[in-house]
Short mmCIF file of C-alpha atoms in Angstrom, two decimals:
data_model
loop_
_atom_site.label_atom_id
_atom_site.label_comp_id
_atom_site.label_asym_id
_atom_site.label_seq_id
_atom_site.Cartn_x
_atom_site.Cartn_y
_atom_site.Cartn_z
CA MET C 1 -29.36 -3.51 -52.40
CA ILE C 2 -27.33 -6.35 -50.89
CA VAL C 3 -24.98 -5.50 -48.04
CA LYS C 4 -22.48 -8.28 -47.44
CA ASP C 5 -21.39 -8.82 -43.84
CA SER C 6 -17.78 -8.89 -44.94
CA GLU C 7 -18.03 -5.34 -46.23
CA LYS C 8 -17.78 -2.18 -44.08
CA ALA C 9 -20.21 0.53 -45.04
CA SER C 10 -18.86 3.98 -44.44
CA HIS C 11 -22.29 5.47 -43.93
CA ILE C 12 -25.74 4.37 -42.81
CA SER C 13 -28.53 6.81 -43.60
CA ARG C 14 -30.53 8.41 -40.82
CA GLY C 15 -33.72 7.27 -42.52
CA LEU C 16 -32.67 3.63 -42.40
CA VAL C 17 -31.61 3.92 -38.75
CA LEU C 18 -34.98 5.50 -37.94
CA LEU C 19 -36.82 2.72 -39.75
CA MET C 20 -34.80 0.04 -37.97
CA ALA C 21 -35.54 1.69 -34.62
CA THR C 22 -39.25 1.90 -35.49
CA VAL C 23 -39.52 -1.76 -36.51
CA CYS C 24 -37.61 -2.81 -33.39
CA GLY C 25 -39.97 -0.78 -31.22
CA PHE C 26 -43.22 -2.03 -32.73
CA THR C 27 -42.00 -5.64 -32.63
CA VAL C 28 -40.49 -5.81 -29.15
CA ALA C 29 -43.65 -4.19 -27.74
CA ASN C 30 -45.44 -7.51 -28.21
CA VAL C 31 -43.44 -9.06 -25.37
CA TYR C 32 -44.61 -6.37 -22.94
CA LEU C 33 -48.24 -5.81 -23.92
CA ASN C 34 -49.44 -8.28 -21.31
CA GLN C 35 -47.77 -6.57 -18.31
CA THR C 36 -50.34 -3.76 -18.23
CA LEU C 37 -53.19 -6.19 -18.96
CA LEU C 38 -52.58 -8.65 -16.13
CA VAL C 39 -55.32 -7.32 -13.87
CA SER C 40 -57.88 -7.29 -16.70
CA MET C 41 -56.88 -10.79 -17.78
CA SER C 42 -57.18 -12.13 -14.24
CA THR C 43 -60.75 -10.78 -14.12
CA SER C 44 -61.59 -12.17 -17.57
CA PHE C 45 -60.21 -15.65 -16.81
CA HIS C 46 -61.39 -15.64 -13.16
CA VAL C 47 -57.96 -16.28 -11.66
CA SER C 48 -55.88 -14.45 -9.05
CA ALA C 49 -53.65 -11.52 -9.96
CA ALA C 50 -50.60 -13.40 -8.65
CA SER C 51 -51.21 -16.50 -10.78
CA ILE C 52 -51.83 -14.52 -14.00
CA GLY C 53 -48.31 -13.10 -13.67
CA ILE C 54 -46.96 -16.32 -15.21
CA ILE C 55 -48.10 -14.97 -18.59
CA ALA C 56 -45.58 -12.11 -18.40
CA THR C 57 -42.88 -14.57 -17.35
CA LEU C 58 -43.63 -17.01 -20.19
CA ALA C 59 -43.51 -14.25 -22.81
CA GLN C 60 -39.97 -13.38 -21.74
CA ILE C 61 -38.93 -17.03 -21.50
CA GLY C 62 -40.21 -17.45 -25.06
CA TYR C 63 -38.17 -14.45 -26.13
CA ALA C 64 -35.09 -16.06 -24.61
CA ILE C 65 -35.81 -19.32 -26.48
CA GLY C 66 -36.23 -17.42 -29.74
CA ASN C 67 -32.90 -15.68 -29.20
CA LEU C 68 -31.24 -19.04 -28.67
CA LEU C 69 -32.82 -20.94 -31.58
CA ILE C 70 -33.76 -18.29 -34.17
CA VAL C 71 -31.46 -15.26 -33.86
CA PRO C 72 -28.26 -17.24 -34.70
CA LEU C 73 -29.80 -17.94 -38.12
CA GLY C 74 -28.82 -14.38 -39.03
CA ASP C 75 -25.25 -15.61 -39.43
CA ILE C 76 -26.20 -18.02 -42.22
CA PHE C 77 -29.50 -16.78 -43.74
CA GLU C 78 -30.51 -13.58 -45.51
CA ARG C 79 -31.71 -11.35 -42.67
CA LYS C 80 -34.41 -9.41 -44.52
CA LYS C 81 -36.21 -12.59 -45.53
CA LEU C 82 -35.90 -13.94 -41.99
CA ILE C 83 -37.40 -10.73 -40.58
CA LEU C 84 -40.37 -10.93 -42.98
CA ILE C 85 -41.11 -14.58 -42.14
CA LEU C 86 -41.03 -13.91 -38.42
CA SER C 87 -43.22 -10.83 -38.81
CA PHE C 88 -45.94 -12.87 -40.54
CA ALA C 89 -45.72 -15.44 -37.72
CA ILE C 90 -46.13 -12.62 -35.18
CA CYS C 91 -49.39 -11.52 -36.84
CA ILE C 92 -50.83 -15.04 -36.59
CA VAL C 93 -49.87 -15.49 -32.94
CA LEU C 94 -51.22 -12.05 -32.00
CA ALA C 95 -54.59 -13.09 -33.41
CA LEU C 96 -54.46 -16.28 -31.33
CA ASN C 97 -53.71 -14.19 -28.24
CA ALA C 98 -56.75 -12.04 -28.92
CA LEU C 99 -58.92 -15.17 -29.23
CA SER C 100 -57.75 -16.73 -25.93
CA ILE C 101 -60.57 -18.29 -23.92
CA ASN C 102 -58.69 -19.25 -20.75
CA LYS C 103 -55.42 -18.85 -18.88
CA THR C 104 -53.83 -21.99 -20.35
CA TRP C 105 -54.47 -20.84 -23.92
CA MET C 106 -53.01 -17.45 -23.07
CA MET C 107 -49.94 -19.05 -21.48
CA VAL C 108 -49.19 -21.09 -24.62
CA THR C 109 -49.74 -18.25 -27.07
CA SER C 110 -47.70 -15.84 -24.92
CA LEU C 111 -44.79 -18.29 -24.94
CA VAL C 112 -44.98 -18.70 -28.73
CA LEU C 113 -45.34 -14.94 -29.23
CA GLY C 114 -42.13 -14.43 -27.27
CA ILE C 115 -40.33 -16.99 -29.43
CA VAL C 116 -41.18 -15.35 -32.76
CA THR C 117 -40.82 -11.75 -31.53
CA VAL C 118 -37.03 -11.72 -31.91
CA VAL C 119 -36.95 -9.49 -34.98
CA PRO C 120 -35.14 -6.66 -33.12
CA GLN C 121 -32.25 -8.96 -32.28
CA ILE C 122 -31.81 -9.74 -35.98
CA ILE C 123 -31.97 -6.06 -36.87
CA VAL C 124 -29.36 -4.95 -34.27
CA PRO C 125 -26.47 -7.05 -35.71
CA LEU C 126 -27.52 -5.89 -39.18
CA ALA C 127 -27.20 -2.27 -38.05
CA ALA C 128 -23.84 -3.02 -36.43
CA ASN C 129 -22.53 -4.53 -39.66
CA ILE C 130 -23.67 -1.61 -41.82
CA ALA C 131 -22.29 1.05 -39.45
CA SER C 132 -18.65 2.10 -39.63
CA ASP C 133 -16.31 1.35 -36.73
CA HIS C 134 -16.14 4.93 -35.47
CA SER C 135 -19.93 5.39 -35.40
CA ARG C 136 -21.12 1.94 -34.27
CA GLY C 137 -21.85 3.03 -30.70
CA LYS C 138 -23.95 5.96 -31.91
CA VAL C 139 -25.90 3.83 -34.39
CA LEU C 140 -26.63 1.15 -31.79
CA GLY C 141 -27.74 3.88 -29.40
CA ASN C 142 -30.16 5.30 -31.96
CA VAL C 143 -31.61 1.87 -32.76
CA ALA C 144 -31.99 1.32 -29.02
CA ILE C 145 -34.34 4.32 -28.89
CA GLY C 146 -36.87 2.20 -30.77
CA LEU C 147 -36.44 -0.69 -28.36
CA VAL C 148 -37.03 1.49 -25.31
CA CYS C 149 -39.98 3.27 -26.91
CA GLY C 150 -41.47 -0.11 -27.82
CA ILE C 151 -41.00 -1.55 -24.34
CA LEU C 152 -42.50 1.45 -22.55
CA GLY C 153 -44.87 2.59 -25.29
CA ALA C 154 -46.48 -0.86 -25.17
CA ARG C 155 -47.62 -0.08 -21.64
CA LEU C 156 -49.01 3.31 -22.64
CA VAL C 157 -50.96 2.05 -25.65
CA SER C 158 -52.10 -1.22 -24.11
CA GLY C 159 -53.22 0.51 -20.93
CA PHE C 160 -55.28 3.05 -22.87
CA ILE C 161 -56.87 0.47 -25.19
CA ASP C 162 -57.56 -1.88 -22.26
CA VAL C 163 -59.46 0.79 -20.32
CA HIS C 164 -61.58 1.90 -23.29
CA PHE C 165 -61.94 -1.19 -25.52
CA GLY C 166 -60.78 -4.23 -23.55
CA TRP C 167 -57.54 -6.20 -23.47
CA ARG C 168 -58.30 -8.32 -26.55
CA MET C 169 -58.36 -5.23 -28.77
CA VAL C 170 -54.75 -4.58 -27.75
CA TYR C 171 -53.62 -7.71 -29.62
CA TRP C 172 -55.77 -7.00 -32.67
CA THR C 173 -54.30 -3.49 -32.90
CA SER C 174 -50.76 -4.84 -32.66
CA ALA C 175 -51.46 -7.36 -35.43
CA VAL C 176 -52.55 -4.57 -37.79
CA ALA C 177 -49.49 -2.47 -36.89
CA THR C 178 -47.24 -5.47 -37.61
CA LEU C 179 -48.73 -5.86 -41.09
CA PHE C 180 -47.82 -2.24 -41.82
CA MET C 181 -44.27 -2.85 -40.56
CA ILE C 182 -43.97 -5.82 -42.91
CA LEU C 183 -44.65 -3.53 -45.88
CA LEU C 184 -41.97 -1.04 -44.75
CA VAL C 185 -39.38 -3.77 -44.22
CA TYR C 186 -40.09 -5.27 -47.65
CA VAL C 187 -39.69 -1.93 -49.42
CA TYR C 188 -36.82 -0.26 -47.57
CA PHE C 189 -34.64 -2.79 -45.71
CA PRO C 190 -31.34 -3.77 -47.38
CA ARG C 191 -30.60 -7.41 -48.06
CA SER C 192 -27.70 -8.87 -46.11
CA LYS C 193 -25.89 -12.14 -46.63
CA GLY C 194 -24.28 -13.85 -43.66
CA GLY C 195 -20.70 -14.92 -44.15
CA ASN C 196 -21.02 -18.27 -42.35
CA ALA C 197 -21.71 -21.28 -44.57
CA THR C 198 -22.19 -23.82 -41.78
CA SER C 199 -25.34 -25.85 -41.20
CA TYR C 200 -27.99 -24.97 -38.63
CA LYS C 201 -26.99 -27.95 -36.50
CA HIS C 202 -23.36 -26.90 -36.36
CA LEU C 203 -24.42 -23.30 -35.81
CA LEU C 204 -26.31 -24.30 -32.67
CA MET C 205 -23.50 -26.62 -31.56
CA SER C 206 -21.08 -23.71 -31.77
CA LEU C 207 -23.02 -21.64 -29.24
CA GLY C 208 -21.76 -23.48 -26.15
CA PRO C 209 -18.05 -23.31 -27.06
CA LEU C 210 -18.50 -19.68 -28.13
CA PHE C 211 -19.97 -18.75 -24.75
CA ILE C 212 -17.22 -20.61 -22.87
CA LYS C 213 -14.47 -19.04 -24.96
CA GLU C 214 -15.53 -15.39 -24.83
CA ARG C 215 -15.15 -14.00 -21.31
CA ALA C 216 -16.35 -10.58 -22.44
CA LEU C 217 -19.60 -12.23 -23.56
CA GLN C 218 -20.00 -13.90 -20.17
CA LYS C 219 -19.56 -10.60 -18.36
CA ALA C 220 -22.04 -8.84 -20.66
CA CYS C 221 -24.59 -11.61 -20.09
CA VAL C 222 -24.37 -11.30 -16.30
CA SER C 223 -24.33 -7.51 -16.41
CA GLN C 224 -27.42 -6.96 -18.55
CA GLY C 225 -29.20 -10.09 -17.33
CA MET C 226 -29.31 -8.74 -13.79
CA MET C 227 -29.97 -5.16 -14.86
CA PHE C 228 -32.93 -6.29 -16.95
CA ALA C 229 -34.14 -8.48 -14.09
CA SER C 230 -34.42 -5.40 -11.87
CA PHE C 231 -36.10 -3.49 -14.72
CA SER C 232 -38.70 -6.25 -15.21
CA ALA C 233 -39.34 -6.56 -11.48
CA PHE C 234 -40.16 -2.84 -11.39
CA TRP C 235 -42.52 -2.74 -14.38
CA THR C 236 -44.27 -6.02 -13.59
CA THR C 237 -45.15 -4.97 -10.04
CA LEU C 238 -45.88 -1.33 -10.89
CA VAL C 239 -49.40 -2.16 -12.09
CA PHE C 240 -50.19 -3.71 -8.69
CA LEU C 241 -48.73 -0.75 -6.80
CA LEU C 242 -50.86 1.69 -8.79
CA HIS C 243 -54.01 -0.33 -8.04
CA THR C 244 -53.43 -0.03 -4.27
CA HIS C 245 -53.25 2.75 -1.70
CA PRO C 246 -52.21 5.57 -1.96
CA TYR C 247 -52.83 5.52 -5.74
CA SER C 248 -55.85 3.39 -6.77
CA TYR C 249 -55.25 4.13 -10.47
CA GLY C 250 -56.24 2.07 -13.50
CA SER C 251 -54.07 0.24 -16.03
CA ASP C 252 -53.78 3.35 -18.17
CA MET C 253 -51.72 5.09 -15.46
CA VAL C 254 -48.95 2.52 -15.94
CA GLY C 255 -48.83 3.60 -19.56
CA VAL C 256 -48.59 7.26 -18.56
CA ILE C 257 -45.59 6.52 -16.34
CA GLY C 258 -44.17 4.47 -19.20
CA LEU C 259 -44.52 7.50 -21.44
CA VAL C 260 -42.34 9.47 -19.03
CA GLY C 261 -39.85 6.63 -19.11
CA ILE C 262 -39.67 6.89 -22.90
CA ALA C 263 -37.83 10.17 -22.37
CA GLY C 264 -35.03 7.98 -21.03
CA ALA C 265 -34.76 6.34 -24.44
CA PHE C 266 -33.16 9.47 -25.80
CA ALA C 267 -30.25 9.00 -23.40
CA THR C 268 -29.13 5.92 -25.32
CA PRO C 269 -27.55 7.84 -28.24
CA ILE C 270 -25.69 9.93 -25.66
CA ILE C 271 -24.42 6.75 -24.06
CA GLY C 272 -23.50 5.48 -27.53
CA CYS C 273 -21.37 8.56 -28.15
CA LEU C 274 -19.87 8.19 -24.66
CA ILE C 275 -18.95 4.61 -25.49
CA ASP C 276 -17.18 5.75 -28.68
CA ILE C 277 -15.17 8.23 -26.57
CA LYS C 278 -14.70 6.76 -23.07
CA GLY C 279 -15.28 3.05 -23.62
CA ALA C 280 -18.04 0.58 -22.80
CA LYS C 281 -16.86 -0.27 -19.27
CA PHE C 282 -17.09 3.34 -18.10
CA ALA C 283 -20.58 3.64 -19.63
CA SER C 284 -21.77 0.42 -17.92
CA LEU C 285 -20.57 1.58 -14.53
CA LEU C 286 -22.42 4.86 -15.00
CA CYS C 287 -25.61 3.07 -16.03
CA MET C 288 -25.53 0.70 -13.06
CA SER C 289 -25.01 3.59 -10.65
CA VAL C 290 -28.04 5.41 -12.06
CA SER C 291 -30.32 2.36 -11.64
CA LEU C 292 -28.99 1.58 -8.18
CA LEU C 293 -29.65 5.11 -6.92
CA ALA C 294 -33.14 4.98 -8.46
CA PHE C 295 -34.17 1.84 -6.57
CA ILE C 296 -32.72 3.13 -3.30
CA GLY C 297 -34.80 6.28 -3.71
CA LEU C 298 -37.92 4.28 -4.63
CA ILE C 299 -37.99 2.51 -1.26
CA ARG C 300 -39.55 5.66 0.15
CA GLY C 301 -40.24 7.68 -2.98
CA GLY C 302 -42.31 4.97 -4.66
CA TYR C 303 -45.36 6.04 -2.66
CA TRP C 304 -45.07 9.60 -3.97
CA LEU C 305 -46.09 9.98 -7.63
CA PRO C 306 -43.32 12.45 -8.69
CA GLY C 307 -40.74 10.20 -7.02
CA LEU C 308 -42.18 7.14 -8.75
CA ILE C 309 -42.04 8.87 -12.14
CA LEU C 310 -38.44 9.98 -11.60
CA GLY C 311 -37.48 6.47 -10.54
CA ALA C 312 -39.09 5.00 -13.69
CA LEU C 313 -37.11 7.45 -15.83
CA LEU C 314 -33.76 6.66 -14.19
CA ILE C 315 -34.32 2.88 -14.24
CA THR C 316 -35.12 3.06 -17.95
CA VAL C 317 -32.04 5.14 -18.69
CA GLY C 318 -29.75 2.87 -16.69
CA THR C 319 -31.06 -0.43 -18.05
CA GLN C 320 -31.35 0.42 -21.73
CA ALA C 321 -28.11 2.39 -21.91
CA ASN C 322 -26.29 -0.52 -20.28
CA GLN C 323 -27.68 -2.78 -23.01
CA VAL C 324 -26.07 -0.57 -25.66
CA ALA C 325 -22.75 -0.67 -23.79
CA CYS C 326 -22.84 -4.46 -23.48
CA GLN C 327 -23.80 -4.98 -27.13
CA PHE C 328 -21.01 -2.69 -28.26
CA THR C 329 -18.57 -4.85 -26.26
CA ILE C 330 -19.67 -8.19 -27.69
CA PHE C 331 -19.89 -6.90 -31.27
CA GLN C 332 -16.16 -6.17 -31.09
CA LEU C 333 -15.51 -9.92 -30.78
CA GLY C 334 -16.08 -10.69 -34.47
CA GLU C 335 -18.28 -9.57 -37.36
CA GLU C 336 -18.94 -13.07 -38.69
CA LYS C 337 -20.51 -14.27 -35.41
CA ARG C 338 -22.49 -11.21 -34.32
CA SER C 339 -25.89 -12.88 -34.61
CA ARG C 340 -24.78 -15.76 -32.39
CA LEU C 341 -23.14 -13.41 -29.91
CA ASN C 342 -26.27 -11.27 -29.79
CA GLY C 343 -28.48 -14.33 -29.51
CA LEU C 344 -26.58 -15.67 -26.51
CA TYR C 345 -26.49 -12.22 -24.95
CA MET C 346 -30.23 -11.69 -25.35
CA VAL C 347 -30.99 -15.18 -24.00
CA SER C 348 -29.33 -14.21 -20.74
CA THR C 349 -30.97 -10.78 -20.82
CA PHE C 350 -34.50 -12.11 -21.11
CA LEU C 351 -33.93 -15.04 -18.80
CA GLY C 352 -32.94 -12.31 -16.38
CA GLY C 353 -36.11 -10.45 -17.33
CA SER C 354 -38.30 -13.51 -16.71
CA LEU C 355 -36.51 -14.08 -13.40
CA GLY C 356 -37.12 -10.47 -12.45
CA SER C 357 -40.83 -10.69 -13.31
CA TYR C 358 -41.26 -13.88 -11.28
CA VAL C 359 -39.17 -12.88 -8.27
CA GLY C 360 -40.62 -9.38 -8.34
CA LEU C 361 -44.15 -10.80 -8.09
CA LEU C 362 -43.08 -13.10 -5.24
CA ALA C 363 -41.49 -10.17 -3.42
CA TRP C 364 -44.63 -8.11 -3.95
CA THR C 365 -46.84 -10.93 -2.61
CA LYS C 366 -44.77 -11.31 0.58
CA TRP C 367 -43.27 -7.88 1.24
CA GLN C 368 -45.05 -5.50 -1.13
CA TRP C 369 -43.18 -2.60 -2.77
CA ASN C 370 -40.19 -2.36 -0.42
CA GLY C 371 -39.48 -6.06 -0.90
CA MET C 372 -39.40 -5.60 -4.68
CA CYS C 373 -36.97 -2.67 -4.33
CA ALA C 374 -34.67 -4.71 -2.09
CA ILE C 375 -34.62 -7.59 -4.59
CA ALA C 376 -33.86 -5.17 -7.44
CA ILE C 377 -30.97 -3.59 -5.50
CA LEU C 378 -29.50 -7.07 -4.95
CA MET C 379 -29.76 -7.80 -8.68
CA ILE C 380 -27.94 -4.59 -9.60
CA ALA C 381 -25.22 -5.40 -7.05
CA ILE C 382 -24.67 -8.72 -8.83
CA SER C 383 -24.51 -6.84 -12.14
CA CYS C 384 -21.84 -4.54 -10.72
CA CYS C 385 -19.74 -7.59 -9.79
CA SER C 386 -19.41 -8.39 -13.52
CA LEU C 387 -17.22 -5.29 -13.90
CA ILE C 388 -14.62 -6.57 -11.44
CA PRO C 389 -11.47 -7.23 -13.51
CA MET C 390 -10.88 -10.94 -13.83
CA ASN C 391 -7.11 -10.43 -13.94
CA ILE C 392 -6.87 -9.10 -10.36
CA PRO C 393 -6.10 -12.53 -8.89
CA LYS C 394 -3.41 -13.06 -11.54
CA LYS C 395 -1.77 -9.76 -10.63
CA MET C 396 -1.89 -10.61 -6.96
CA ILE C 397 -0.36 -14.01 -7.60
CA GLY C 398 2.34 -12.39 -9.73
CA ASN C 399 3.18 -9.91 -6.99
CA LEU C 400 3.34 -12.68 -4.42
CA MET C 401 5.62 -14.72 -6.64
CA ASN C 402 7.92 -11.72 -7.14
CA LYS C 403 8.09 -11.06 -3.41
CA LYS C 404 8.78 -14.71 -2.76
CA GLY C 405 11.54 -14.69 -5.33
CA SER C 406 13.15 -11.59 -3.84
CA ASN C 407 13.17 -13.15 -0.37
CA MET C 408 14.93 -16.29 -1.55
#
């Protein structure tokens, strides 16, 4: 079946949405496998816990690069074929990760793994194109369940495997799972032709002007970039918190908390329906408020396990639901450029994520948990600023001009 981007499908089956969510989850998990394994890797490579954190940062930088250079290809190439090629590349790089013999090797393979693990950001525009206008928010919300489950489930599975079989087995297991996903994609995914006939060079050259032109895209990039930065700061430093007093847990406990956070994934379809009814701006404001309150509570509650678990749940809900709201906004800007819009958007999101991982580790090194929470609160405050209407100054100027005219 070939679904042309110029056509509007009136219905997308639940089975296909479920499969898309599943593939997104299994694929995006590869970017986050290393976050639970950092302590084990530092022991294996005989380096400090702080210095090994660069691996988590490089994986997210690679993901941002892949979104910039690979995801836009969805506007000109057949998406199913592109997904299959990238999935095979993921299998190869996962094997190289498992065979790493030192920190430098792991840094390089983590960067490359991030670059090729952009399959979800090719699937999301495909889902948006197939969905009808009145159900797009709901469909994006359901696909987002897979993304959240992949992000947090990666910590659960990798933590468990690390404790019982070692961190290298985590990458071998993911490689096998990816091979199975390749079979499902080949059999069940629809083919989809992009409507843009331009060359790859011109496609990339169009990204800058597109970003400058679309103010809604700029706002979405700042909004989710900073929200995801706070999210990454939390999950990157959580493993260190749980290894210290008052917890002294192993890597598997991070996965258990991640499992609780997965419950937050099921809020994304609710947010999707809310977007269809109340609009994306209202949904974003709600999401930011939830994350902000969570980090404020974690300043004291982070040292109490039930409070830490609740905070993880709320942060997950706020961050991932805001992603759905932002993607809904940018996908309204034009069907023929959705892959490029999503690519630019995800570049900013994961640059924010890499920034959050890096700054979060610095804050942890200098000020421990409370420092990380303070940095995260600042990031969410910046995200909130993206919702300030840009036309306020124009209105003020207009009012001043009217008053001036009436006084003359």
